[in-house]
CSV table of C-alpha atoms in Angstrom, one decimal:
chain,number,residue,atom,x,y,z
A,13,MET,CA,-3.1,-32.3,-113.2
A,14,ASN,CA,-3.9,-30.2,-116.2
A,15,ASN,CA,-6.1,-27.0,-116.2
A,16,LEU,CA,-9.2,-28.8,-117.5
A,17,GLU,CA,-9.1,-31.4,-114.7
A,18,LEU,CA,-8.6,-28.5,-112.2
A,19,GLU,CA,-11.5,-26.6,-113.6
A,20,GLU,CA,-13.8,-29.7,-113.5
A,21,ARG,CA,-12.8,-30.4,-109.9
A,22,LEU,CA,-13.4,-26.7,-108.9
A,23,GLU,CA,-16.8,-26.9,-110.6
A,24,ARG,CA,-17.8,-30.0,-108.6
A,25,ILE,CA,-16.6,-28.4,-105.4
A,26,GLU,CA,-18.7,-25.2,-106.1
A,27,LYS,CA,-21.8,-27.3,-106.8
A,28,LEU,CA,-21.3,-29.2,-103.5
A,29,LEU,CA,-21.0,-26.0,-101.7
A,30,ALA,CA,-24.2,-24.6,-103.4
A,31,PHE,CA,-26.1,-27.7,-102.3
A,32,ASN,CA,-25.4,-26.9,-98.6
A,33,LYS,CA,-27.6,-23.8,-99.0
A,34,ARG,CA,-31.1,-23.9,-97.6
A,35,VAL,CA,-32.6,-22.1,-100.7
A,36,LEU,CA,-31.6,-23.0,-104.2
A,37,THR,CA,-32.0,-21.0,-107.4
A,38,PHE,CA,-33.7,-22.6,-110.4
A,39,ASP,CA,-30.3,-23.5,-112.0
A,40,GLU,CA,-29.0,-24.9,-108.7
A,41,ALA,CA,-32.2,-27.0,-108.3
A,42,CYS,CA,-31.6,-28.4,-111.8
A,43,ASP,CA,-28.1,-29.4,-110.9
A,44,TYR,CA,-29.1,-30.7,-107.5
A,45,THR,CA,-31.9,-32.9,-108.8
A,46,GLY,CA,-30.5,-33.8,-112.2
A,47,ILE,CA,-33.8,-32.6,-113.8
A,48,SER,CA,-33.5,-30.7,-117.1
A,49,LYS,CA,-34.4,-27.0,-117.1
A,50,SER,CA,-37.3,-27.5,-119.4
A,51,TYR,CA,-38.9,-30.3,-117.3
A,52,LEU,CA,-38.3,-28.4,-114.0
A,53,TYR,CA,-40.0,-25.3,-115.6
A,54,LYS,CA,-42.9,-27.5,-116.7
A,55,LEU,CA,-43.2,-28.9,-113.1
A,56,THR,CA,-43.3,-25.4,-111.7
A,57,SER,CA,-45.8,-24.1,-114.3
A,58,GLU,CA,-48.1,-27.0,-113.4
A,59,ASN,CA,-47.6,-26.5,-109.7
A,60,ARG,CA,-46.4,-30.1,-109.3
A,61,ILE,CA,-43.3,-29.2,-107.3
A,62,PRO,CA,-43.0,-26.9,-104.3
A,63,PHE,CA,-41.3,-23.6,-105.2
A,64,SER,CA,-41.4,-19.9,-104.4
A,65,LYS,CA,-41.6,-16.8,-106.5
A,66,PRO,CA,-41.1,-13.9,-104.0
A,67,ASN,CA,-41.0,-11.2,-106.6
A,68,GLY,CA,-43.2,-12.9,-109.2
A,69,LYS,CA,-40.4,-13.8,-111.6
A,70,VAL,CA,-37.4,-15.5,-110.1
A,71,ILE,CA,-38.0,-19.1,-108.9
A,72,PHE,CA,-36.5,-20.5,-105.7
A,73,PHE,CA,-36.7,-23.9,-104.1
A,74,GLU,CA,-36.2,-24.9,-100.4
A,75,ARG,CA,-33.7,-27.8,-100.5
A,76,GLU,CA,-35.6,-29.7,-97.8
A,77,LYS,CA,-38.9,-29.5,-99.6
A,78,LEU,CA,-37.2,-30.5,-102.9
A,79,GLU,CA,-35.7,-33.5,-101.2
A,80,ASN,CA,-39.0,-34.5,-99.7
A,81,TRP,CA,-40.6,-34.1,-103.2
A,82,LEU,CA,-37.9,-36.3,-104.8
A,83,LEU,CA,-38.4,-39.0,-102.2
A,84,ARG,CA,-42.2,-38.9,-102.0
A,85,ASN,CA,-43.0,-42.2,-103.7
A,86,HIS,CA,-40.8,-44.6,-101.7
A,87,ARG,CA,-40.8,-48.1,-103.0
A,88,ARG,CA,-39.9,-50.8,-100.5
A,89,SER,CA,-37.2,-53.3,-101.4
A,90,ARG,CA,-37.9,-57.0,-101.4
A,91,GLN,CA,-36.1,-57.4,-98.1
A,92,GLU,CA,-38.2,-54.6,-96.5
A,93,THR,CA,-41.4,-56.3,-97.8
A,94,LYS,CA,-40.3,-59.7,-96.4
A,95,ASP,CA,-39.3,-58.2,-93.1
A,96,GLU,CA,-42.7,-56.4,-92.8
A,97,ALA,CA,-44.6,-59.6,-93.8
A,98,LEU,CA,-42.7,-61.7,-91.2
A,99,SER,CA,-43.3,-59.0,-88.5
A,100,HIS,CA,-47.0,-59.0,-89.4
A,101,VAL,CA,-47.2,-62.9,-89.2
A,102,LEU,CA,-45.4,-63.0,-85.9
A,103,LYS,CA,-47.4,-60.2,-84.4
A,104,ASN,CA,-50.8,-61.8,-85.4
A,105,LYS,CA,-49.8,-65.4,-84.7
A,106,LYS,CA,-52.4,-67.1,-82.6
A,107,VAL,CA,-51.0,-69.1,-79.7
């Protein structure tokens, strides 16, 4: 394994460890979500994403709130829709 491969693996491990933190920095939040810095900054400036600025400058994100925000518009799969429809029909079936 060459030095470049080792450095890449080390970087991935460091990112994984950072994601176990409860509170993420702005850069860590970008890495965690895959959102570009410019777009994440736009989201914070428009208050469209939950964040904290304890000292008025540095932006922090709670990982759990960030996850909830990422998953807020859940779309059901076709199978989930079929299962729900079948359940509804069976539940409301007149005997």
